[in-house]
Amino acid sequence: MAAAALTREGGEDAFRRLFRFYRQRDASDLRGVVDFSVPGAQVFRSQLSITSVSDQDAYRAGLRPVSQWKAYGLNGYPGFIFIPNPFLPGCQRHWVKQCLKLYPQKPNVCNLDLHMAPEKTIDLWGQSKEQLRRKGSNKWEPRSLLEKLRWVTLGYHYNWDTKKYSANHHTPFPSDLAFLSEQVATACGFRGFQAQAGILNYYHFDSSLGIHVDESELDHSRPLLSFSFGQSSIFLLGGLKREEAPTAMFMHSGDIMVMSGFSRLLYHAVPRVFPNPEGTALPSCLDQALSSALPAGSVIEQSSEEDWQVCAKYLQSSRINMTIRQVLAEGQKFPEECGTKGEGQAPSEDSHHRENSRAKRHKPNTD
């Protein structure tokens, strides 16, 4: 009942208090956390635009037909949509592999660029796969470069110092991820969504994502899409001010969140990552192999067993989250920039998107 008491307390920075509560490793009171697999009073069924995405396009993106999805909203959060795992069996594996093997490659930008010479970060996968494959259960073993990965930016690269995007720092957005994002956005009623920027966050059991608002995109009428893979987490969704107590919810592998309208600019955070509730090394949805019969034009690729074993080892203690955004409205341009320094450079150490660097000292990252 401790979390419920903190929620009722309200007042100065109620969000921070609940973040700290759920951040605790021994926080056992999870009865107040919304579980969309067993929807409660705060949850209602949300309508999708079933006919706007053909079954063929859904299959091409690795998704079940939209008519088979379940979608939910939350009372008090207009524009928030939660879609429990709509992926076809085996298709989550493709996105995990892309996030570990392909998307961290240059010219995309990652946190390791802040500390390492460019030639050292060219092939994180190649430098890490043998170390990951051999890795045992000893938590004191040195981490591979992939395990030191905290974030990757795609498309328009977010400048963590200025908190802006720029026309001057842009690389091609991955076509497969753009297609997936467009199908999900369309199914949620956002035709014409353009995936222009992505931030991939890589979490471990000692990681958190601090309290923040995603407001740097110039067009806030387009939704923010969030895809999760691997171990589970608690996600906190608050209000327009930090004094408003947030709602806690579980996010499991394959789950998708859409933040739009009123909910697009709300405070949110991830205080805790924890083992999937099935009690197995990986959730069962990741144990399923991909069907050999992929539809024509599918963006999903078969993963080799060797590659998947590396990914599976990584995910035993990790979670990957992809957030996709449309930065500019149709025909919109960036304003003229004067004297902007360090376009696209990596964030300083106090960035709220970093891993909680003080986790080993059990001090929560709440900013």
mmCIF file of C-alpha atoms in Angstrom, residues 122-267:
data_model
loop_
_atom_site.group_PDB
_atom_site.id
_atom_site.type_symbol
_atom_site.label_atom_id
_atom_site.label_comp_id
_atom_site.label_asym_id
_atom_site.label_seq_id
_atom_site.Cartn_x
_atom_site.Cartn_y
_atom_site.Cartn_z
ATOM 1 C CA ILE A 122 32.925 0.915 -36.024
ATOM 2 C CA ASP A 123 32.022 -2.716 -35.323
ATOM 3 C CA LEU A 124 30.565 -3.105 -31.825
ATOM 4 C CA TRP A 125 28.899 -6.388 -32.797
ATOM 5 C CA GLY A 126 32.088 -7.952 -34.158
ATOM 6 C CA GLN A 127 34.084 -6.877 -31.113
ATOM 7 C CA SER A 128 31.485 -8.167 -28.648
ATOM 8 C CA LYS A 129 29.907 -11.343 -29.998
ATOM 9 C CA GLU A 130 32.610 -13.776 -28.869
ATOM 10 C CA GLN A 131 32.770 -12.217 -25.426
ATOM 11 C CA LEU A 132 28.974 -12.368 -25.110
ATOM 12 C CA ARG A 133 28.794 -15.941 -26.368
ATOM 13 C CA ARG A 134 31.298 -17.087 -23.734
ATOM 14 C CA LYS A 135 29.797 -15.027 -20.945
ATOM 15 C CA GLY A 136 28.842 -16.911 -17.784
ATOM 16 C CA SER A 137 26.746 -15.859 -14.833
ATOM 17 C CA ASN A 138 29.523 -14.033 -12.970
ATOM 18 C CA LYS A 139 28.379 -10.415 -12.739
ATOM 19 C CA TRP A 140 31.976 -9.303 -12.177
ATOM 20 C CA GLU A 141 33.058 -10.314 -15.666
ATOM 21 C CA PRO A 142 34.048 -7.287 -17.769
ATOM 22 C CA ARG A 143 31.269 -5.979 -19.978
ATOM 23 C CA SER A 144 31.540 -6.130 -23.743
ATOM 24 C CA LEU A 145 31.177 -2.956 -25.808
ATOM 25 C CA LEU A 146 27.592 -3.940 -26.632
ATOM 26 C CA GLU A 147 26.860 -4.179 -22.926
ATOM 27 C CA LYS A 148 28.283 -0.674 -22.490
ATOM 28 C CA LEU A 149 25.901 0.660 -25.145
ATOM 29 C CA ARG A 150 23.323 3.011 -23.616
ATOM 30 C CA TRP A 151 21.768 4.782 -26.575
ATOM 31 C CA VAL A 152 21.861 5.074 -30.367
ATOM 32 C CA THR A 153 20.291 7.874 -32.412
ATOM 33 C CA LEU A 154 18.871 7.462 -35.926
ATOM 34 C CA GLY A 155 17.705 9.850 -38.656
ATOM 35 C CA TYR A 156 17.793 13.362 -37.240
ATOM 36 C CA HIS A 157 20.340 12.938 -34.466
ATOM 37 C CA TYR A 158 19.283 14.438 -31.170
ATOM 38 C CA ASN A 159 21.759 16.945 -29.751
ATOM 39 C CA TRP A 160 21.878 16.154 -26.044
ATOM 40 C CA ASP A 161 23.542 19.471 -25.129
ATOM 41 C CA THR A 162 21.197 21.845 -26.960
ATOM 42 C CA LYS A 163 18.192 19.442 -26.740
ATOM 43 C CA LYS A 164 17.473 20.120 -30.415
ATOM 44 C CA TYR A 165 17.519 18.407 -33.786
ATOM 45 C CA SER A 166 19.252 19.944 -36.771
ATOM 46 C CA ALA A 167 19.069 19.709 -40.550
ATOM 47 C CA ASN A 168 22.862 19.613 -40.480
ATOM 48 C CA HIS A 169 23.108 16.331 -38.617
ATOM 49 C CA HIS A 170 20.958 13.759 -40.343
ATOM 50 C CA THR A 171 21.582 10.269 -41.696
ATOM 51 C CA PRO A 172 19.149 8.012 -43.568
ATOM 52 C CA PHE A 173 16.507 6.507 -41.294
ATOM 53 C CA PRO A 174 16.407 2.672 -41.471
ATOM 54 C CA SER A 175 13.773 1.686 -44.029
ATOM 55 C CA ASP A 176 12.599 -1.415 -42.146
ATOM 56 C CA LEU A 177 12.017 0.501 -38.913
ATOM 57 C CA ALA A 178 10.286 3.305 -40.818
ATOM 58 C CA PHE A 179 7.891 0.779 -42.370
ATOM 59 C CA LEU A 180 7.085 -0.821 -39.001
ATOM 60 C CA SER A 181 6.476 2.588 -37.415
ATOM 61 C CA GLU A 182 4.243 3.755 -40.249
ATOM 62 C CA GLN A 183 2.010 0.677 -39.961
ATOM 63 C CA VAL A 184 1.595 1.069 -36.199
ATOM 64 C CA ALA A 185 0.910 4.799 -36.470
ATOM 65 C CA THR A 186 -1.615 4.251 -39.260
ATOM 66 C CA ALA A 187 -3.419 1.548 -37.263
ATOM 67 C CA CYS A 188 -3.715 4.079 -34.416
ATOM 68 C CA GLY A 189 -5.285 6.673 -36.719
ATOM 69 C CA PHE A 190 -2.199 8.648 -37.745
ATOM 70 C CA ARG A 191 -2.037 8.335 -41.515
ATOM 71 C CA GLY A 192 0.999 9.871 -43.147
ATOM 72 C CA PHE A 193 3.263 9.453 -40.127
ATOM 73 C CA GLN A 194 6.924 9.813 -41.113
ATOM 74 C CA ALA A 195 9.598 8.159 -38.997
ATOM 75 C CA GLN A 196 12.305 10.829 -38.969
ATOM 76 C CA ALA A 197 14.202 10.311 -35.710
ATOM 77 C CA GLY A 198 14.790 7.407 -33.386
ATOM 78 C CA ILE A 199 16.386 7.058 -29.972
ATOM 79 C CA LEU A 200 17.232 3.494 -28.959
ATOM 80 C CA ASN A 201 17.792 2.953 -25.248
ATOM 81 C CA TYR A 202 19.645 -0.076 -23.902
ATOM 82 C CA TYR A 203 18.869 -1.030 -20.301
ATOM 83 C CA HIS A 204 20.270 -3.521 -17.811
ATOM 84 C CA PHE A 205 18.897 -4.542 -14.424
ATOM 85 C CA ASP A 206 20.765 -1.610 -12.827
ATOM 86 C CA SER A 207 19.501 0.960 -15.366
ATOM 87 C CA SER A 208 16.815 3.608 -15.226
ATOM 88 C CA LEU A 209 15.531 6.449 -17.400
ATOM 89 C CA GLY A 210 15.020 9.715 -15.555
ATOM 90 C CA ILE A 211 11.943 11.934 -15.463
ATOM 91 C CA HIS A 212 11.571 13.945 -18.674
ATOM 92 C CA VAL A 213 9.307 15.177 -21.472
ATOM 93 C CA ASP A 214 9.946 14.539 -25.176
ATOM 94 C CA GLU A 215 9.312 18.032 -26.519
ATOM 95 C CA SER A 216 12.246 18.721 -28.854
ATOM 96 C CA GLU A 217 10.372 17.684 -32.005
ATOM 97 C CA LEU A 218 9.032 20.694 -33.885
ATOM 98 C CA ASP A 219 5.715 18.961 -34.648
ATOM 99 C CA HIS A 220 3.871 17.710 -31.563
ATOM 100 C CA SER A 221 0.745 16.723 -33.475
ATOM 101 C CA ARG A 222 2.396 13.457 -34.508
ATOM 102 C CA PRO A 223 2.630 10.600 -31.991
ATOM 103 C CA LEU A 224 5.653 9.190 -30.230
ATOM 104 C CA LEU A 225 5.947 5.413 -30.691
ATOM 105 C CA SER A 226 7.700 3.166 -28.167
ATOM 106 C CA PHE A 227 8.673 -0.498 -28.761
ATOM 107 C CA SER A 228 10.099 -2.748 -26.013
ATOM 108 C CA PHE A 229 12.034 -6.011 -26.284
ATOM 109 C CA GLY A 230 13.656 -8.317 -23.740
ATOM 110 C CA GLN A 231 13.239 -8.094 -19.976
ATOM 111 C CA SER A 232 10.383 -6.161 -18.375
ATOM 112 C CA SER A 233 10.168 -2.715 -16.833
ATOM 113 C CA ILE A 234 7.950 -0.354 -14.911
ATOM 114 C CA PHE A 235 6.966 2.754 -16.869
ATOM 115 C CA LEU A 236 5.680 5.873 -15.103
ATOM 116 C CA LEU A 237 3.343 8.220 -16.982
ATOM 117 C CA GLY A 238 2.640 11.501 -15.233
ATOM 118 C CA GLY A 239 1.074 14.840 -16.007
ATOM 119 C CA LEU A 240 2.059 18.211 -17.391
ATOM 120 C CA LYS A 241 3.762 19.043 -14.083
ATOM 121 C CA ARG A 242 6.000 16.955 -11.869
ATOM 122 C CA GLU A 243 3.731 17.699 -8.910
ATOM 123 C CA GLU A 244 1.182 15.320 -10.454
ATOM 124 C CA ALA A 245 1.616 11.720 -9.294
ATOM 125 C CA PRO A 246 2.221 9.339 -12.223
ATOM 126 C CA THR A 247 0.524 6.059 -13.085
ATOM 127 C CA ALA A 248 2.792 3.000 -13.011
ATOM 128 C CA MET A 249 2.436 0.265 -15.632
ATOM 129 C CA PHE A 250 4.289 -2.864 -16.700
ATOM 130 C CA MET A 251 5.987 -3.067 -20.081
ATOM 131 C CA HIS A 252 6.913 -6.504 -21.391
ATOM 132 C CA SER A 253 8.680 -7.764 -24.498
ATOM 133 C CA GLY A 254 6.833 -6.864 -27.697
ATOM 134 C CA ASP A 255 4.610 -4.224 -26.089
ATOM 135 C CA ILE A 256 4.019 -0.963 -27.950
ATOM 136 C CA MET A 257 3.038 2.409 -26.477
ATOM 137 C CA VAL A 258 1.724 5.358 -28.451
ATOM 138 C CA MET A 259 1.742 8.820 -26.876
ATOM 139 C CA SER A 260 -0.321 11.349 -28.805
ATOM 140 C CA GLY A 261 -2.540 14.376 -28.286
ATOM 141 C CA PHE A 262 -2.736 15.376 -24.624
ATOM 142 C CA SER A 263 -0.412 12.524 -23.638
ATOM 143 C CA ARG A 264 2.298 13.517 -26.107
ATOM 144 C CA LEU A 265 3.937 16.036 -23.748
ATOM 145 C CA LEU A 266 3.499 14.354 -20.381
ATOM 146 C CA TYR A 267 6.308 13.604 -17.976
#
